[in-house]
């Protein structure tokens, strides 16, 4: 029974990677499926990887839009105009 659950989980993971590969390419899809984020990624890719943040702090100025995404794992993602510029943990 445990083995069946494990196989089903892996099948679902592979299906997700395949769908993400069509959107972002194989390497990025693998990184997303493994829970990674990278500086330079869009907010959409980060959402695919880490999910919705607990809180978003947004600052709008003449330089553009700055966002801090706060996660419960004491990690923060920082975006400038929708592009990930820093990761803090």
PDB file of C-alpha atoms in Angstrom:
ATOM      1  CA  UNK A   1       0.000   0.000   0.000  1.00  0.00           C
ATOM      2  CA  UNK A   2       2.820   2.426   0.896  1.00  0.00           C
ATOM      3  CA  UNK A   3       4.581   1.610  -2.351  1.00  0.00           C
ATOM      4  CA  UNK A   4       1.399   2.358  -4.331  1.00  0.00           C
ATOM      5  CA  UNK A   5       1.078   5.744  -2.644  1.00  0.00           C
ATOM      6  CA  UNK A   6       4.726   6.485  -3.363  1.00  0.00           C
ATOM      7  CA  UNK A   7       4.327   5.512  -7.034  1.00  0.00           C
ATOM      8  CA  UNK A   8       1.197   7.654  -7.351  1.00  0.00           C
ATOM      9  CA  UNK A   9       2.999  10.612  -5.774  1.00  0.00           C
ATOM     10  CA  UNK A  10       5.947  10.238  -8.168  1.00  0.00           C
ATOM     11  CA  UNK A  11       3.616   9.927 -11.157  1.00  0.00           C
ATOM     12  CA  UNK A  12       1.871  13.141 -10.146  1.00  0.00           C
ATOM     13  CA  UNK A  13       5.258  14.864  -9.729  1.00  0.00           C
ATOM     14  CA  UNK A  14       6.375  13.747 -13.198  1.00  0.00           C
ATOM     15  CA  UNK A  15       3.102  14.988 -14.719  1.00  0.00           C
ATOM     16  CA  UNK A  16       3.662  18.347 -13.044  1.00  0.00           C
ATOM     17  CA  UNK A  17       7.234  18.520 -14.363  1.00  0.00           C
ATOM     18  CA  UNK A  18       5.983  17.726 -17.856  1.00  0.00           C
ATOM     19  CA  UNK A  19       3.365  20.494 -17.712  1.00  0.00           C
ATOM     20  CA  UNK A  20       5.883  22.989 -16.308  1.00  0.00           C
ATOM     21  CA  UNK A  21       8.425  21.967 -18.981  1.00  0.00           C
ATOM     22  CA  UNK A  22       6.049  23.102 -21.697  1.00  0.00           C
ATOM     23  CA  UNK A  23       5.813  26.499 -20.000  1.00  0.00           C
ATOM     24  CA  UNK A  24       9.371  27.098 -18.778  1.00  0.00           C
ATOM     25  CA  UNK A  25      11.662  24.399 -20.171  1.00  0.00           C
ATOM     26  CA  UNK A  26      12.897  21.191 -18.555  1.00  0.00           C
ATOM     27  CA  UNK A  27      15.625  22.609 -16.274  1.00  0.00           C
ATOM     28  CA  UNK A  28      13.396  25.295 -14.770  1.00  0.00           C
ATOM     29  CA  UNK A  29      10.550  22.795 -14.404  1.00  0.00           C
ATOM     30  CA  UNK A  30      12.812  20.475 -12.398  1.00  0.00           C
ATOM     31  CA  UNK A  31      13.945  23.358 -10.172  1.00  0.00           C
ATOM     32  CA  UNK A  32      10.336  24.410  -9.528  1.00  0.00           C
ATOM     33  CA  UNK A  33       9.297  20.838  -8.723  1.00  0.00           C
ATOM     34  CA  UNK A  34      12.209  20.610  -6.268  1.00  0.00           C
ATOM     35  CA  UNK A  35      11.190  23.829  -4.487  1.00  0.00           C
ATOM     36  CA  UNK A  36      13.971  26.098  -5.724  1.00  0.00           C
ATOM     37  CA  UNK A  37      13.727  29.771  -6.674  1.00  0.00           C
ATOM     38  CA  UNK A  38      16.329  31.783  -8.571  1.00  0.00           C
ATOM     39  CA  UNK A  39      17.169  35.475  -8.796  1.00  0.00           C
ATOM     40  CA  UNK A  40      15.853  36.700 -12.137  1.00  0.00           C
ATOM     41  CA  UNK A  41      12.709  34.576 -12.041  1.00  0.00           C
ATOM     42  CA  UNK A  42       9.249  36.042 -12.539  1.00  0.00           C
ATOM     43  CA  UNK A  43       6.703  36.143  -9.749  1.00  0.00           C
ATOM     44  CA  UNK A  44       4.757  33.460 -11.622  1.00  0.00           C
ATOM     45  CA  UNK A  45       7.661  30.988 -11.459  1.00  0.00           C
ATOM     46  CA  UNK A  46       8.183  31.705  -7.760  1.00  0.00           C
ATOM     47  CA  UNK A  47       4.493  31.079  -7.071  1.00  0.00           C
ATOM     48  CA  UNK A  48       4.732  27.759  -8.923  1.00  0.00           C
ATOM     49  CA  UNK A  49       7.685  26.761  -6.728  1.00  0.00           C
ATOM     50  CA  UNK A  50       6.906  28.104  -3.248  1.00  0.00           C
ATOM     51  CA  UNK A  51       3.188  28.796  -3.489  1.00  0.00           C
ATOM     52  CA  UNK A  52       1.339  31.823  -2.210  1.00  0.00           C
ATOM     53  CA  UNK A  53       3.185  33.881   0.427  1.00  0.00           C
ATOM     54  CA  UNK A  54       1.612  34.561   3.803  1.00  0.00           C
ATOM     55  CA  UNK A  55       2.022  38.295   3.311  1.00  0.00           C
ATOM     56  CA  UNK A  56       3.030  40.713   0.560  1.00  0.00           C
ATOM     57  CA  UNK A  57       4.483  44.113   1.414  1.00  0.00           C
ATOM     58  CA  UNK A  58       4.398  46.454  -1.577  1.00  0.00           C
ATOM     59  CA  UNK A  59       6.076  49.817  -2.142  1.00  0.00           C
ATOM     60  CA  UNK A  60       5.305  51.890  -5.219  1.00  0.00           C
ATOM     61  CA  UNK A  61       7.644  54.714  -6.137  1.00  0.00           C
ATOM     62  CA  UNK A  62       8.962  56.587  -9.132  1.00  0.00           C
ATOM     63  CA  UNK A  63      11.561  53.819  -9.570  1.00  0.00           C
ATOM     64  CA  UNK A  64       8.856  51.140  -9.930  1.00  0.00           C
ATOM     65  CA  UNK A  65       7.163  48.551  -7.746  1.00  0.00           C
ATOM     66  CA  UNK A  66       9.073  46.806  -4.956  1.00  0.00           C
ATOM     67  CA  UNK A  67       7.507  43.775  -3.259  1.00  0.00           C
ATOM     68  CA  UNK A  68       8.572  41.671  -0.303  1.00  0.00           C
ATOM     69  CA  UNK A  69       6.939  38.257  -0.115  1.00  0.00           C
ATOM     70  CA  UNK A  70       6.926  36.774   3.391  1.00  0.00           C
ATOM     71  CA  UNK A  71       6.816  33.004   3.923  1.00  0.00           C
ATOM     72  CA  UNK A  72       6.263  31.146   7.208  1.00  0.00           C
ATOM     73  CA  UNK A  73       9.616  29.403   6.831  1.00  0.00           C
ATOM     74  CA  UNK A  74      11.314  32.711   7.721  1.00  0.00           C
ATOM     75  CA  UNK A  75      12.203  33.281   4.091  1.00  0.00           C
ATOM     76  CA  UNK A  76      11.615  36.412   2.092  1.00  0.00           C
ATOM     77  CA  UNK A  77      11.561  37.027  -1.640  1.00  0.00           C
ATOM     78  CA  UNK A  78      12.181  40.538  -2.985  1.00  0.00           C
ATOM     79  CA  UNK A  79      10.903  41.675  -6.366  1.00  0.00           C
ATOM     80  CA  UNK A  80      11.509  44.770  -8.450  1.00  0.00           C
ATOM     81  CA  UNK A  81       8.848  45.259 -11.134  1.00  0.00           C
ATOM     82  CA  UNK A  82       7.891  41.574 -10.986  1.00  0.00           C
ATOM     83  CA  UNK A  83      11.417  40.133 -11.170  1.00  0.00           C
ATOM     84  CA  UNK A  84      13.051  38.340  -8.229  1.00  0.00           C
ATOM     85  CA  UNK A  85      16.091  40.362  -7.127  1.00  0.00           C
ATOM     86  CA  UNK A  86      16.938  38.859  -3.719  1.00  0.00           C
ATOM     87  CA  UNK A  87      16.244  35.878  -1.460  1.00  0.00           C
ATOM     88  CA  UNK A  88      16.597  36.167   2.318  1.00  0.00           C
ATOM     89  CA  UNK A  89      16.404  33.313   4.798  1.00  0.00           C
TER      90      UNK A  89
END
